[in-house]
Amino acid sequence: MRDAVIIGGGHNGLVCAFYLARAGLKVTVLEARGVVGGAAVTEEFHPGFRNSVAAYTVSLLNPKVIHDMGLARHGLRIVERPLSNFLPLVDGRYLKIGEGRTAAEVATFSARDAGRLADFHHQRDSAAGVLRALVLQTPPNRVDRGWLAALPELIKAGKLGNQVRKLSLASQRALLDLFTKSAGDYLDGWFESDPIKAAYGFDSIVGNYASPYAPGSAYVLLHHVFGEVNGDRGAWGHAIGGMGAITQAMAAAAQALGVEIRTGCAVAKAVLGRRRHLPWCAGAGPAVLGAADAGPCRLSRAGGGAVHLRGGQPSRWRRDRGARA
């Protein structure tokens, strides 16, 4: 019997497998495709040519994960992008966004906007620093069993609130704006020229499937700057060998700790229950722990309703647009 079975060999599943194995557990990863990596894969799209086919750039891979897994030792090399955005305009002009050159580029369209960039970056980066400090902390959870059972979660919430309280009033307001406003409204409040608003507005809709004037889209501006590349905060980069180089290095790190990875192994059935019931995956046998690197609805649909949760499937899964992907 395995200690843990993980359904799905995407980057999250591989990282989970690594940490469980490092804790001394016997872990098996089951991946339906012939290669691990999920959205972070490099594949041949034409004979002799390979490219990242889904995720294409990296910044949000936490440096602690990179260090703990020793990804550099397993061949991972990430180089920083010299430009974060390039905006061509219909009149033949263009705007380049990148470290050390953005202000000069923006000044050709608006001297006022160029003069405001430093304050804009400071406000955005200060808010990103709050998220960066929280990203490895377990967030408070809802508890049904009275105030005594909820006390540890209340303490977590208090610590979270205390970190926000340490910000200046202006920074607290900025954080609230970034979490509630649309990117369009937020950028309109800072800049007058369309090119800089368009360049940053693009960041707010990447992978977001929403208008830049959709409420809450300003957060995606923040999301783009709380990662880092090679210690350079807010930077984005490319993995040499494509995004698959990241997950191949992760797989190697996990296997070095004894993780068994099975590719071409779709899950036929998984029964998940309360503590007295062992998770069980056809093809892998029973395990003490189970984890899934897949969306809940997709997991439930796999194999024609392969996953059975005792007590039924929460109806909110069916209503969640993201979970249906």
Coordinates of C-alpha atoms in Angstrom, one line a residue:
M1 CA 0.0 0.0 0.0
R2 CA 1.3 3.5 -0.9
D3 CA 1.2 6.3 1.6
A4 CA -0.1 8.8 -0.9
V5 CA -1.5 8.7 -4.4
I6 CA -1.6 11.9 -6.4
I7 CA -4.0 12.1 -9.4
G8 CA -2.4 14.3 -12.1
G9 CA 1.2 15.1 -12.7
G10 CA 1.1 18.8 -13.4
H11 CA 3.5 21.2 -11.6
N12 CA 1.4 21.3 -8.5
G13 CA 1.1 17.5 -8.3
L14 CA 4.8 17.1 -8.7
V15 CA 5.6 19.7 -6.0
C16 CA 3.1 18.0 -3.7
A17 CA 4.7 14.6 -4.4
F18 CA 8.2 16.0 -3.6
Y19 CA 7.3 17.5 -0.2
L20 CA 5.3 14.4 0.8
A21 CA 8.3 12.2 -0.2
R22 CA 10.7 14.5 1.7
A23 CA 8.5 13.9 4.8
G24 CA 9.2 10.2 4.4
L25 CA 6.0 9.0 2.6
K26 CA 5.8 6.5 -0.3
V27 CA 4.2 8.5 -3.1
T28 CA 2.8 7.5 -6.5
V29 CA 1.8 10.1 -9.1
L30 CA -0.7 9.1 -11.8
E31 CA -0.7 11.1 -15.1
A32 CA -3.1 10.3 -17.9
R33 CA -0.9 11.8 -20.6
G34 CA 2.4 10.4 -21.8
V35 CA 4.3 13.2 -20.2
V36 CA 4.1 15.0 -16.9
G37 CA 3.8 18.8 -16.6
G38 CA 0.1 19.6 -17.2
A39 CA 0.1 23.2 -18.6
A40 CA 3.9 23.5 -18.2
V41 CA 5.1 21.3 -21.1
T42 CA 7.3 21.6 -24.1
E43 CA 6.2 19.7 -27.2
E44 CA 7.2 19.4 -30.8
F45 CA 4.7 21.4 -32.9
H46 CA 6.5 20.8 -36.2
P47 CA 9.3 18.3 -37.0
G48 CA 12.4 19.5 -35.4
F49 CA 10.7 22.5 -33.6
R50 CA 9.7 22.5 -29.9
N51 CA 7.9 25.1 -27.9
S52 CA 5.9 25.7 -24.7
V53 CA 2.4 24.9 -25.8
A54 CA 0.4 26.3 -22.9
A55 CA 2.1 28.3 -20.1
Y56 CA 4.9 30.2 -21.7
T57 CA 6.6 32.4 -19.1
V58 CA 7.6 32.1 -15.4
S59 CA 7.7 34.4 -12.4
L60 CA 5.3 33.0 -9.9
L61 CA 7.3 29.8 -9.2
N62 CA 8.2 30.4 -5.6
P63 CA 11.9 30.7 -4.9
K64 CA 11.5 28.4 -1.9
V65 CA 10.2 25.7 -4.1
I66 CA 13.1 26.2 -6.6
H67 CA 15.6 26.0 -3.7
D68 CA 14.0 23.1 -1.8
M69 CA 13.6 20.9 -5.0
G70 CA 17.1 21.8 -6.2
L71 CA 15.7 22.5 -9.6
A72 CA 19.0 24.1 -10.9
R73 CA 20.8 20.9 -10.0
H74 CA 18.3 19.1 -12.2
G75 CA 19.0 21.3 -15.2
L76 CA 16.6 24.2 -14.8
R77 CA 17.9 27.6 -16.1
I78 CA 15.6 30.7 -16.3
V79 CA 16.7 33.9 -18.1
E80 CA 15.0 37.2 -17.5
R81 CA 13.0 38.8 -20.3
P82 CA 14.5 42.1 -21.4
L83 CA 11.0 43.5 -22.1
S84 CA 7.8 42.7 -20.3
N85 CA 5.5 44.2 -23.0
F86 CA 5.7 45.6 -26.5
L87 CA 2.8 47.7 -27.8
P88 CA 2.7 48.5 -31.5
L89 CA 0.4 51.4 -32.5
V90 CA -1.5 52.0 -35.7
D91 CA 0.5 55.2 -36.6
G92 CA 3.7 53.2 -36.7
R93 CA 4.9 54.2 -33.2
Y94 CA 5.4 51.7 -30.4
L95 CA 5.8 51.5 -26.6
K96 CA 8.3 49.2 -24.9
I97 CA 7.9 48.3 -21.3
G98 CA 11.0 47.1 -19.5
E99 CA 13.3 47.7 -16.6
G100 CA 15.2 51.0 -17.0
R101 CA 13.4 52.1 -20.2
T102 CA 9.7 52.5 -19.5
A103 CA 9.8 56.2 -18.3
A104 CA 11.7 57.3 -21.4
E105 CA 9.4 55.5 -23.7
V106 CA 6.2 56.8 -22.0
A107 CA 7.6 60.4 -22.1
T108 CA 7.3 60.4 -25.9
F109 CA 3.5 60.2 -25.3
S110 CA 3.1 62.1 -22.1
A111 CA 5.7 63.8 -19.8
R112 CA 3.1 63.9 -17.1
D113 CA 2.6 60.1 -17.2
A114 CA 6.3 59.5 -17.3
G115 CA 6.6 61.6 -14.1
R116 CA 4.0 59.5 -12.4
L117 CA 5.5 56.1 -13.1
A118 CA 7.8 56.0 -10.1
D119 CA 4.9 56.6 -7.7
F120 CA 2.7 54.1 -9.6
H121 CA 5.3 51.4 -9.3
H122 CA 6.0 52.2 -5.7
Q123 CA 2.3 51.8 -4.8
R124 CA 1.8 48.7 -6.8
D125 CA 5.0 47.1 -5.5
S126 CA 4.2 47.9 -1.9
A127 CA 0.9 46.1 -2.2
A128 CA 2.6 43.2 -3.9
G129 CA 5.0 42.9 -0.9
V130 CA 2.0 42.2 1.3
L131 CA 1.0 39.3 -0.9
R132 CA 4.5 38.0 -1.2
A133 CA 4.7 37.8 2.6
L134 CA 1.5 35.8 2.8
V135 CA 1.9 33.4 -0.2
L136 CA 3.4 30.6 1.9
Q137 CA 1.1 31.0 4.8
T138 CA -2.0 28.8 5.3
P139 CA -5.0 31.2 5.1
P140 CA -7.7 31.1 7.9
N141 CA -10.5 28.6 7.3
R142 CA -14.2 28.5 8.2
V143 CA -15.0 26.2 11.2
D144 CA -18.4 25.0 12.2
R145 CA -17.7 23.5 15.6
G146 CA -18.1 26.5 17.9
W147 CA -15.7 29.4 18.9
L148 CA -13.2 27.2 20.7
A149 CA -12.6 25.1 17.6
A150 CA -12.5 28.3 15.5
L151 CA -9.9 30.0 17.8
P152 CA -6.8 29.0 15.9
E153 CA -8.4 30.3 12.7
L154 CA -9.3 33.5 14.4
I155 CA -5.7 33.9 15.5
K156 CA -4.6 33.4 11.9
A157 CA -7.1 36.0 10.7
G158 CA -5.8 38.4 13.3
K159 CA -2.2 38.0 12.2
L160 CA -3.2 38.6 8.6
G161 CA -5.1 41.7 9.6
N162 CA -2.1 42.9 11.6
Q163 CA 0.2 42.7 8.6
V164 CA -2.3 44.9 6.7
R165 CA -2.6 47.3 9.6
K166 CA 1.2 48.0 9.5
L167 CA 0.7 49.6 6.1
S168 CA 0.2 53.4 5.9
L169 CA -3.4 54.6 5.3
A170 CA -2.5 55.4 1.7
S171 CA -1.1 51.9 1.2
Q172 CA -4.2 50.3 2.7
R173 CA -6.4 52.3 0.4
A174 CA -4.3 51.3 -2.6
L175 CA -4.5 47.6 -1.6
L176 CA -8.3 47.9 -1.4
D177 CA -8.4 49.6 -4.8
L178 CA -6.3 46.9 -6.3
F179 CA -8.6 44.2 -5.0
T180 CA -11.9 45.8 -5.9
K181 CA -11.5 48.2 -8.8
S182 CA -11.3 47.5 -12.5
A183 CA -7.9 47.8 -14.0
G184 CA -9.3 50.4 -16.4
D185 CA -10.6 52.6 -13.6
Y186 CA -7.4 52.2 -11.6
L187 CA -5.1 53.1 -14.6
D188 CA -7.4 56.0 -15.6
G189 CA -6.8 57.4 -12.1
W190 CA -3.0 57.4 -12.7
F191 CA -2.4 58.1 -16.4
E192 CA -3.7 60.3 -19.2
S193 CA -2.2 58.7 -22.4
D194 CA -3.7 55.6 -24.0
P195 CA -0.5 53.7 -24.8
I196 CA 0.6 53.2 -21.2
K197 CA -2.9 52.4 -20.1
A198 CA -3.2 49.9 -22.9
A199 CA 0.1 48.2 -22.1
Y200 CA -0.7 47.8 -18.4
G201 CA -4.4 47.0 -19.2
F202 CA -3.2 44.1 -21.3
D203 CA -1.6 42.6 -18.2
S204 CA -5.0 42.7 -16.4
I205 CA -6.7 40.4 -19.0
V206 CA -4.0 37.8 -19.6
G207 CA -5.7 34.5 -18.7
N208 CA -8.5 36.5 -17.1
Y209 CA -11.2 36.3 -19.9
A210 CA -12.6 39.6 -18.8
S211 CA -12.8 43.3 -19.8
P212 CA -10.1 45.5 -18.3
Y213 CA -13.1 47.4 -16.9
A214 CA -14.5 44.4 -15.1
P215 CA -14.5 45.0 -11.3
G216 CA -11.7 43.2 -9.6
S217 CA -9.4 43.1 -12.7
A218 CA -7.0 45.6 -11.1
Y219 CA -5.8 42.7 -8.9
V220 CA -4.3 41.0 -12.0
L221 CA -1.9 44.0 -12.3
L222 CA -0.8 43.1 -8.8
H223 CA -0.6 39.4 -9.6
H224 CA 1.9 40.3 -12.4
V225 CA 4.5 41.8 -10.0
F226 CA 4.6 39.7 -6.8
G227 CA 6.7 37.0 -8.4
E228 CA 10.4 37.0 -9.2
V229 CA 13.1 35.7 -11.4
N230 CA 16.6 34.9 -10.1
G231 CA 16.0 37.2 -7.1
D232 CA 14.7 40.1 -9.2
R233 CA 11.3 40.9 -7.8
G234 CA 8.5 41.6 -10.2
A235 CA 10.5 40.2 -13.2
W236 CA 9.4 37.5 -15.6
G237 CA 11.5 35.1 -17.5
H238 CA 11.8 32.1 -19.8
A239 CA 12.9 28.6 -19.0
I240 CA 15.6 27.4 -21.3
G241 CA 14.1 24.4 -23.0
G242 CA 10.5 25.8 -22.6
M243 CA 8.2 25.4 -19.7
G244 CA 8.6 21.6 -19.8
A245 CA 12.1 22.1 -18.5
I246 CA 10.6 23.2 -15.2
T247 CA 8.3 20.2 -14.8
Q248 CA 11.0 17.8 -16.0
A249 CA 13.3 19.1 -13.3
M250 CA 10.5 18.8 -10.8
A251 CA 9.9 15.2 -11.8
A252 CA 13.6 14.4 -11.5
A253 CA 13.7 16.0 -8.0
A254 CA 10.6 14.0 -6.9
Q255 CA 12.0 10.7 -8.4
A256 CA 15.3 11.3 -6.6
L257 CA 13.3 11.0 -3.3
G258 CA 11.6 7.7 -4.5
V259 CA 8.4 9.1 -5.9
E260 CA 6.9 6.7 -8.5
I261 CA 5.5 8.5 -11.5
R262 CA 3.2 6.6 -13.9
T263 CA 2.5 8.3 -17.2
G264 CA -0.2 7.1 -19.6
C265 CA -2.2 6.0 -16.5
A266 CA -5.6 7.5 -16.4
V267 CA -7.5 7.0 -13.2
A268 CA -10.4 4.6 -13.6
K269 CA -11.9 5.1 -10.2
A270 CA -11.2 6.9 -7.0
V271 CA -13.2 6.7 -3.8
L272 CA -12.6 9.4 -1.2
G273 CA -14.2 9.4 2.2
R274 CA -13.8 10.3 5.8
R275 CA -10.7 9.4 7.8
R276 CA -11.8 5.8 8.4
H277 CA -12.0 5.2 4.6
L278 CA -8.8 4.9 2.6
P279 CA -8.6 6.7 -0.7
W280 CA -8.4 4.1 -3.5
C281 CA -7.3 4.5 -7.1
A282 CA -7.8 1.7 -9.6
G283 CA -4.3 0.8 -10.9
A284 CA -2.5 2.2 -7.8
G285 CA -4.4 0.5 -5.0
P286 CA -5.3 2.0 -1.6
A287 CA -3.4 4.8 0.0
V288 CA -3.5 6.6 3.4
L289 CA -3.6 10.0 1.6
G290 CA -5.0 11.2 -1.7
A291 CA -4.5 14.4 -3.6
A292 CA -5.6 15.7 -7.0
D293 CA -3.9 18.1 -9.3
A294 CA -7.0 18.8 -11.3
G295 CA -10.1 20.9 -11.1
P296 CA -13.0 19.3 -9.0
C297 CA -15.5 19.1 -11.8
R298 CA -13.0 17.7 -14.3
L299 CA -11.9 15.2 -11.7
S300 CA -15.4 14.2 -11.0
R301 CA -16.2 13.8 -14.7
A302 CA -13.1 11.7 -15.4
G303 CA -14.0 8.2 -16.5
G304 CA -17.7 9.0 -16.5
G305 CA -18.0 10.1 -12.9
A306 CA -14.9 8.2 -11.6
V307 CA -14.5 10.2 -8.4
H308 CA -17.0 9.5 -5.7
L309 CA -17.2 11.8 -2.7
R310 CA -19.2 10.4 0.2
G311 CA -21.9 12.9 0.9
G312 CA -22.2 14.1 -2.7
Q313 CA -20.7 16.7 -4.9
P314 CA -21.1 20.3 -3.7
S315 CA -23.5 22.1 -6.0
R316 CA -21.2 25.1 -6.1
W317 CA -18.7 23.0 -8.2
R318 CA -21.2 22.8 -11.0
R319 CA -21.9 26.6 -10.8
D320 CA -18.2 27.5 -10.8
R321 CA -17.1 28.6 -14.3
G322 CA -13.4 28.0 -13.7
A323 CA -14.0 24.5 -12.3
R324 CA -15.7 23.4 -15.5
A325 CA -12.6 23.8 -17.6

